[in-house]
Coordinates of C-alpha atoms and ligand atoms in Angstrom, one line a residue:
X9 CA 135.2 140.7 109.9
X10 CA 132.4 143.1 110.2
X11 CA 132.1 144.2 114.3
X12 CA 129.9 141.8 116.1
X13 CA 127.2 144.4 117.7
X14 CA 124.7 142.2 118.7
X15 CA 128.0 140.4 120.6
X16 CA 129.4 143.8 122.1
X17 CA 126.0 144.6 124.0
X18 CA 125.1 140.8 124.4
X19 CA 121.5 140.2 123.1
X20 CA 120.8 138.4 120.3
X21 CA 119.5 138.9 116.9
X22 CA 116.2 139.2 117.2
X23 CA 116.6 141.3 120.3
X24 CA 113.6 144.2 119.8
X25 CA 114.9 148.0 120.8
X26 CA 113.7 147.6 124.7
X27 CA 115.8 144.7 125.1
X28 CA 119.2 147.0 123.0
X29 CA 118.3 149.8 125.4
X30 CA 118.1 147.8 128.6
X31 CA 121.9 146.2 127.5
X32 CA 122.9 149.7 126.5
X33 CA 121.9 151.0 129.9
X34 CA 123.3 148.2 132.5
X35 CA 126.2 148.3 130.2
X36 CA 126.6 152.0 130.4
X37 CA 126.9 152.6 133.9
X38 CA 129.4 149.5 134.4
X39 CA 131.9 151.2 132.0
X40 CA 131.1 154.9 132.3
X41 CA 134.7 157.3 131.8
X42 CA 133.8 159.1 135.2
X43 CA 133.4 155.7 136.8
X44 CA 136.0 154.3 135.0
X45 CA 138.9 156.4 133.2
X46 CA 141.2 153.9 132.6
X47 CA 142.1 153.4 128.8
X48 CA 140.6 149.4 128.3
X49 CA 137.0 150.4 129.7
X50 CA 137.2 153.6 127.3
X51 CA 137.8 151.9 124.6
X52 CA 135.0 149.2 125.4
X53 CA 132.4 152.2 126.4
X54 CA 133.0 153.9 123.0
X55 CA 132.4 150.0 121.6
X56 CA 129.0 150.0 123.5
X57 CA 128.5 153.5 122.1
X58 CA 128.5 152.7 118.5
X59 CA 126.7 149.0 119.0
X60 CA 123.5 150.9 121.0
X61 CA 123.7 153.5 118.1
X62 CA 123.8 151.0 115.5
X63 CA 121.5 148.3 116.5
X64 CA 118.7 151.8 117.6
X65 CA 118.5 152.3 114.0
X66 CA 116.8 150.7 111.4
X67 CA 119.0 151.3 108.5
X68 CA 122.0 150.8 110.1
X69 CA 121.2 147.8 111.5
X70 CA 120.1 146.6 108.6
X71 CA 123.3 146.9 107.7
X72 CA 124.5 144.8 110.1
X73 CA 121.9 141.6 110.0
X74 CA 123.0 141.9 105.5
X75 CA 126.4 141.1 106.8
X76 CA 127.9 144.6 106.6
X77 CA 129.3 147.1 109.0
X78 CA 127.6 150.7 108.4
X79 CA 130.7 152.5 110.7
X80 CA 133.7 150.6 108.4
X81 CA 131.8 152.7 105.6
X82 CA 131.3 156.1 107.0
X83 CA 134.7 155.9 108.9
X84 CA 136.2 155.1 105.3
X85 CA 134.6 158.3 103.9
X86 CA 132.0 158.9 100.7
X87 CA 133.3 158.3 97.4
X88 CA 135.8 156.1 98.3
X89 CA 136.1 152.2 98.1
X90 CA 136.5 151.3 102.2
X91 CA 133.5 148.9 101.2
X92 CA 131.5 146.3 103.4
X93 CA 132.5 142.9 105.1
X94 CA 135.7 141.5 103.8
X95 CA 134.6 142.0 100.4
X96 CA 136.9 145.4 100.6
X97 CA 137.0 147.2 96.9
X98 CA 140.0 149.8 98.4
X99 CA 144.3 148.4 98.3
X100 CA 144.4 145.1 96.8
X101 CA 141.1 145.3 95.7
X102 CA 142.9 148.6 93.2
X103 CA 146.3 147.1 92.3
X104 CA 144.0 143.6 90.8
X105 CA 141.9 145.9 89.3
X106 CA 145.2 147.4 87.6
X107 CA 146.0 143.8 86.5
X108 CA 142.8 142.3 85.6
X109 CA 140.9 145.4 84.2
X110 CA 137.9 144.0 86.6
X111 CA 136.1 146.1 89.4
X112 CA 136.4 143.4 92.7
X113 CA 138.6 140.7 90.4
X114 CA 141.1 138.6 92.4
X115 CA 138.9 136.0 93.2
X116 CA 137.6 138.5 96.3
X117 CA 134.0 137.1 96.3
X118 CA 131.0 139.1 95.5
X119 CA 130.7 142.8 95.7
X120 CA 128.3 144.1 98.3
X121 CA 124.8 145.2 96.5
X122 CA 124.3 147.4 99.6
X123 CA 126.6 150.7 99.0
X124 CA 127.7 154.0 101.8
X125 CA 125.8 156.9 100.2
X126 CA 127.3 159.7 98.8
X127 CA 127.7 162.9 101.0
X128 CA 125.7 166.7 100.2
X129 CA 127.1 170.1 100.3
X130 CA 124.5 172.7 100.7
X131 CA 125.6 176.4 100.5
X132 CA 124.2 179.2 103.0
X133 CA 124.6 183.0 102.7
X134 CA 125.0 184.8 106.7
X135 CA 124.5 188.2 107.3
X136 CA 127.4 188.9 110.5
X137 CA 124.2 189.0 112.9
X138 CA 122.4 185.9 112.0
X139 CA 126.3 184.3 112.2
X140 CA 126.7 186.6 115.7
X141 CA 123.0 185.1 116.8
X142 CA 123.4 181.6 115.4
X143 CA 120.1 180.8 112.8
X144 CA 117.6 178.4 112.2
X145 CA 117.2 177.5 108.4
X146 CA 115.1 176.0 106.6
X147 CA 116.9 173.9 103.5
X148 CA 115.4 171.7 100.5
X149 CA 117.9 169.5 99.7
X150 CA 117.1 166.8 97.1
X151 CA 118.5 163.5 98.2
X152 CA 118.2 159.5 97.1
X153 CA 116.2 158.2 99.9
X154 CA 115.3 154.7 101.0
X155 CA 112.7 153.4 98.9
X156 CA 109.7 152.4 101.0
X157 CA 108.2 150.0 99.1
X158 CA 110.9 147.4 99.7
X159 CA 112.6 148.9 102.5
X160 CA 116.0 149.1 100.3
X161 CA 116.0 144.9 99.3
X162 CA 115.0 146.1 95.5
X163 CA 112.9 143.1 95.2
X164 CA 109.1 143.8 94.6
X165 CA 107.2 142.9 98.5
X166 CA 106.6 139.0 98.5
X167 CA 109.6 138.5 96.0
X168 CA 113.1 137.0 96.8
X169 CA 116.2 138.0 95.0
X170 CA 118.0 134.9 93.4
X171 CA 121.2 133.8 93.7
X172 CA 123.3 134.9 89.6
X173 CA 122.9 131.6 88.1
X174 CA 125.9 132.7 85.7
X175 CA 127.7 133.3 88.2
X176 CA 126.6 131.1 90.9
X177 CA 126.6 133.7 93.2
X178 CA 130.3 134.9 93.2
X179 CA 129.9 137.6 91.2
X180 CA 132.7 137.3 88.6
X181 CA 132.9 135.5 86.1
X182 CA 136.9 133.1 85.5
X183 CA 138.2 132.4 82.4
X184 CA 140.7 129.7 82.3
X185 CA 143.3 130.2 78.8
X186 CA 146.2 128.9 77.6
X187 CA 149.0 130.9 76.3
X188 CA 152.8 130.6 75.9
X189 CA 153.6 130.9 80.0
X190 CA 151.2 128.6 80.5
X191 CA 147.8 128.9 81.8
X192 CA 146.2 132.4 82.3
X193 CA 143.3 132.7 84.7
X194 CA 141.6 135.3 84.2
X195 CA 138.6 136.8 86.6
X196 CA 135.9 139.5 85.1
X197 CA 132.8 141.0 86.9
X198 CA 129.5 139.2 86.0
X199 CA 127.6 140.7 83.7
X200 CA 124.5 139.6 84.8
X201 CA 124.2 140.8 88.0
X202 CA 127.2 142.9 87.8
X203 CA 129.0 141.3 90.5
X204 CA 127.2 141.0 92.9
X205 CA 126.2 137.9 92.9
X206 CA 122.6 137.8 93.1
X207 CA 119.2 138.8 90.7
X208 CA 116.0 140.6 91.4
X209 CA 113.3 138.7 89.3
X210 CA 110.7 140.9 89.9
X211 CA 112.4 145.0 90.7
X212 CA 110.8 147.0 93.2
X213 CA 108.7 148.9 90.9
X214 CA 109.2 152.0 92.8
X215 CA 112.5 152.5 93.1
X216 CA 113.4 149.4 89.7
X217 CA 115.8 147.8 91.7
X218 CA 118.3 150.4 93.2
X219 CA 116.6 150.1 96.5
X220 CA 116.3 154.4 96.6
X221 CA 114.3 157.2 95.1
X222 CA 114.9 160.4 95.0
X223 CA 113.0 162.7 96.9
X224 CA 112.6 166.5 97.7
X225 CA 112.7 167.3 101.5
X226 CA 112.6 169.9 104.1
X227 CA 115.4 169.5 106.6
X228 CA 116.3 172.3 109.5
X229 CA 119.8 173.1 109.6
X230 CA 120.6 174.7 113.4
X231 CA 123.2 177.3 113.0
X232 CA 125.3 177.4 116.5
X233 CA 126.3 181.5 117.2
X234 CA 129.8 182.1 116.9
X235 CA 129.9 180.7 112.6
X236 CA 132.4 182.4 110.1
X237 CA 132.8 181.9 106.6
X238 CA 133.8 178.7 105.5
X239 CA 132.6 176.6 108.0
X240 CA 130.4 173.6 108.1
X241 CA 128.2 172.0 109.8
X242 CA 127.4 168.4 109.5
X243 CA 124.2 166.6 109.6
X244 CA 125.0 162.9 110.9
X245 CA 122.9 160.7 107.8
X246 CA 121.2 163.6 105.9
X247 CA 123.5 162.7 102.5
X248 CA 122.9 160.6 99.4
X249 CA 121.2 156.7 100.9
X250 CA 123.2 154.2 99.0
X251 CA 122.3 152.3 96.7
X252 CA 120.8 149.2 98.0
X253 CA 119.5 151.1 100.7
X254 CA 122.9 151.6 101.9
X255 CA 123.6 154.1 105.2
X256 CA 123.0 157.6 103.9
X257 CA 126.4 159.7 104.0
X258 CA 126.3 162.9 105.8
X259 CA 124.5 166.7 104.8
X260 CA 127.4 169.1 105.0
X261 CA 125.8 173.1 105.5
X262 CA 129.0 175.7 104.2
X263 CA 128.6 179.5 106.2
X264 CA 129.3 181.8 103.4
X265 CA 129.4 184.9 105.0
X266 CA 128.0 187.6 103.4
X267 CA 130.3 191.5 103.8
X268 CA 129.2 193.5 106.1
X269 CA 128.8 197.2 105.9
X270 CA 130.4 198.2 109.2
X271 CA 132.1 195.5 111.0
X272 CA 135.6 193.6 109.6
X273 CA 135.9 190.5 110.9
X274 CA 139.1 188.7 111.9
X275 CA 138.4 185.8 113.6
X276 CA 136.4 186.0 116.5
X277 CA 136.9 190.3 117.2
X278 CA 135.3 192.6 114.9
X279 CA 137.0 195.9 113.8
X280 CA 135.3 199.2 112.4
X281 CA 136.3 202.6 111.6
X282 CA 135.3 206.0 113.6
X283 CA 136.0 208.8 111.9
X284 CA 136.1 212.4 113.5
X285 CA 136.8 215.7 112.7
X286 CA 140.1 217.2 114.2
X287 CA 138.6 219.3 116.5
X288 CA 136.2 216.8 118.0
X289 CA 139.4 215.2 118.8
X290 CA 141.1 218.0 120.1
X291 CA 138.6 219.1 122.1
X292 CA 137.5 215.6 123.1
X293 CA 133.8 214.5 122.5
X294 CA 131.9 211.9 124.0
X295 CA 130.0 209.9 121.2
X296 CA 127.3 206.4 120.7
X297 CA 129.1 204.4 119.0
X298 CA 127.8 201.0 117.1
X299 CA 128.1 198.1 118.1
X300 CA 126.3 194.7 116.9
X301 CA 124.3 194.7 120.3
X302 CA 123.7 198.6 119.6
X303 CA 125.4 201.5 120.7
X304 CA 127.9 202.1 123.4
X305 CA 128.9 205.5 124.8
X306 CA 132.6 206.4 123.5
X307 CA 134.5 208.6 125.4
X308 CA 137.1 210.5 123.1
X309 CA 139.8 212.1 125.9
X310 CA 140.7 215.5 124.1
X311 CA 144.1 214.8 122.1
X312 CA 144.2 211.8 121.6
X313 CA 145.6 210.7 118.2
X314 CA 144.5 209.4 115.2
X315 CA 144.9 205.1 114.3
X316 CA 144.6 205.4 118.6
X317 CA 142.4 202.3 118.8
X318 CA 139.6 201.5 121.3
X319 CA 138.9 198.4 122.8
X320 CA 135.5 197.8 123.7
X321 CA 135.7 194.1 125.4
X322 CA 133.7 191.1 124.6
X323 CA 131.5 193.1 121.6
X324 CA 133.0 191.0 119.4
X325 CA 131.6 187.6 118.1
X326 CA 130.5 184.7 119.9
X327 CA 133.8 182.1 120.3
X328 CA 132.4 179.2 118.8
X329 CA 134.2 176.0 120.6
X330 CA 134.5 172.5 118.9
X331 CA 131.7 171.2 121.3
X332 CA 129.4 173.7 119.1
X333 CA 129.0 175.4 122.4
X334 CA 130.0 179.6 122.3
X335 CA 133.0 180.5 125.3
X336 CA 132.9 183.9 125.7
X337 CA 133.1 187.2 122.9
X338 CA 135.6 188.4 121.4
X339 CA 136.5 192.2 121.0
X340 CA 135.0 195.1 119.1
X341 CA 138.2 197.3 117.9
X342 CA 137.6 200.8 117.3
X343 CA 140.2 202.9 115.3
X344 CA 139.9 206.3 115.4
X345 CA 140.9 208.0 112.0
X346 CA 141.1 211.8 112.7
X347 CA 139.6 214.1 109.2
X348 CA 141.5 217.3 108.7
X349 CA 139.5 219.9 107.8
X350 CA 139.8 220.7 103.9
X351 CA 138.2 223.4 102.0
X352 CA 138.5 226.3 104.7
X353 CA 136.8 229.9 104.6
X354 CA 138.6 232.8 105.2
X355 CA 137.5 233.0 109.2
X356 CA 138.3 229.6 109.2
X357 CA 141.9 229.7 107.7
X358 CA 142.4 233.1 110.3
X359 CA 141.5 231.2 112.9
X360 CA 143.9 227.9 112.2
X361 CA 146.8 230.4 111.8
X362 CA 145.8 232.4 115.3
X363 CA 146.2 228.6 117.0
X364 CA 148.8 228.0 114.9
X365 CA 150.8 231.2 116.4
X366 CA 149.5 230.3 119.8
X367 CA 151.0 227.2 119.6
X368 CA 154.3 227.6 118.2
X369 CA 153.5 225.6 115.1
X370 CA 154.2 228.2 112.5
X371 CA 157.5 226.7 111.1
X372 CA 156.2 222.6 112.0
X373 CA 159.7 221.8 110.3
X374 CA 161.6 223.0 113.5
X375 CA 158.4 222.2 115.6
X376 CA 158.5 218.5 115.0
X377 CA 162.5 218.4 115.3
X378 CA 162.3 220.6 118.6
X379 CA 159.8 217.6 120.2
X380 CA 162.2 215.1 118.8
X381 CA 159.2 212.6 116.3
X382 CA 160.1 209.6 116.1
X383 CA 163.8 209.2 115.6
X384 CA 165.0 211.9 118.4
X385 CA 162.5 210.1 121.0
X386 CA 164.5 207.0 120.0
X387 CA 168.1 208.9 120.2
X388 CA 167.5 210.6 123.7
X389 CA 165.7 207.1 124.5
X390 CA 163.4 208.5 126.3
X391 CA 159.4 207.3 126.5
X392 CA 157.6 210.6 127.6
X393 CA 156.3 213.0 125.9
Ligands
ZN404 ZN1 111.8 149.7 95.8
ZN405 ZN1 126.8 136.6 88.6

């Protein structure tokens, strides 16, 4: 059974928008979860919200008036069976199809001419910076939209759809055959009305009776800050309108994040390498570190080791919550990459030799054994240097 959206709001089928809004406001005040947190009231509040959403959307309301349930089809997903009202096409219908080779077979009545529309998917390329700040993008979408001339009915304005004579409105034709096992009744969809049970004597000139036409339009998607590769933004009702002007599917915008020349992304954290010459690291220095927000001073203490990671708190990507809001930011991890000088000239070699001598490092094998190294430290159990 289709949900009684009018009943839920307690309004008549001819109620106008203002009336529906009044009824909704009144119920919402009574049932609001902040006032009544119990489960039953919350479920009712949810129903009331749905009913309001459906009845204030002209397209969805029309589905209801046609005996369908726009949310039912939305729940069952695009491309699937689902179907309107009691005349479902999924489940048992599919099994019947297997037996009868007919869609909606088994005497389950005509199928609705009005079908939910398909979802649509568009991919957009975003730079890391755009992912970090969020961005509004204009997209050109080419989808089926409601035919304005017949408002989805499929019949030329001023004309009516008619019950199909061939199947008497049942949408299927039964065939009784006698065979050695007795009477065999088979049903197949009516070829004249294609199972719908009604025909359009004067199809709309604009859409040819389909109730929808293709149209190119521009929509603007608001990409929130913090999105990442593969994330999808759902734009409800911006997909394809279904046959017979059925409720539109959703438009999904999938983010494809471009590789950044400097930063690597790991969830909400960013990583990068800080390449410094050995001398600078040995002596200590202050450098200007690139971040997403500009330059930041970074102090390299004398004697910092290769592979050391500096954590710049809050300099990563915004943390995007499922609500679409952001909640703080990740960190920027700067990995120190110390480069040993190569291609030394004789003077530089001389200086380094002298340094090695001063530090007692002429025999590095002895040096590393004396100072422990990894194994030595482990054996002695000490943590000191
Ligand atoms: Zn039309
Ligand atoms: Zn028919």
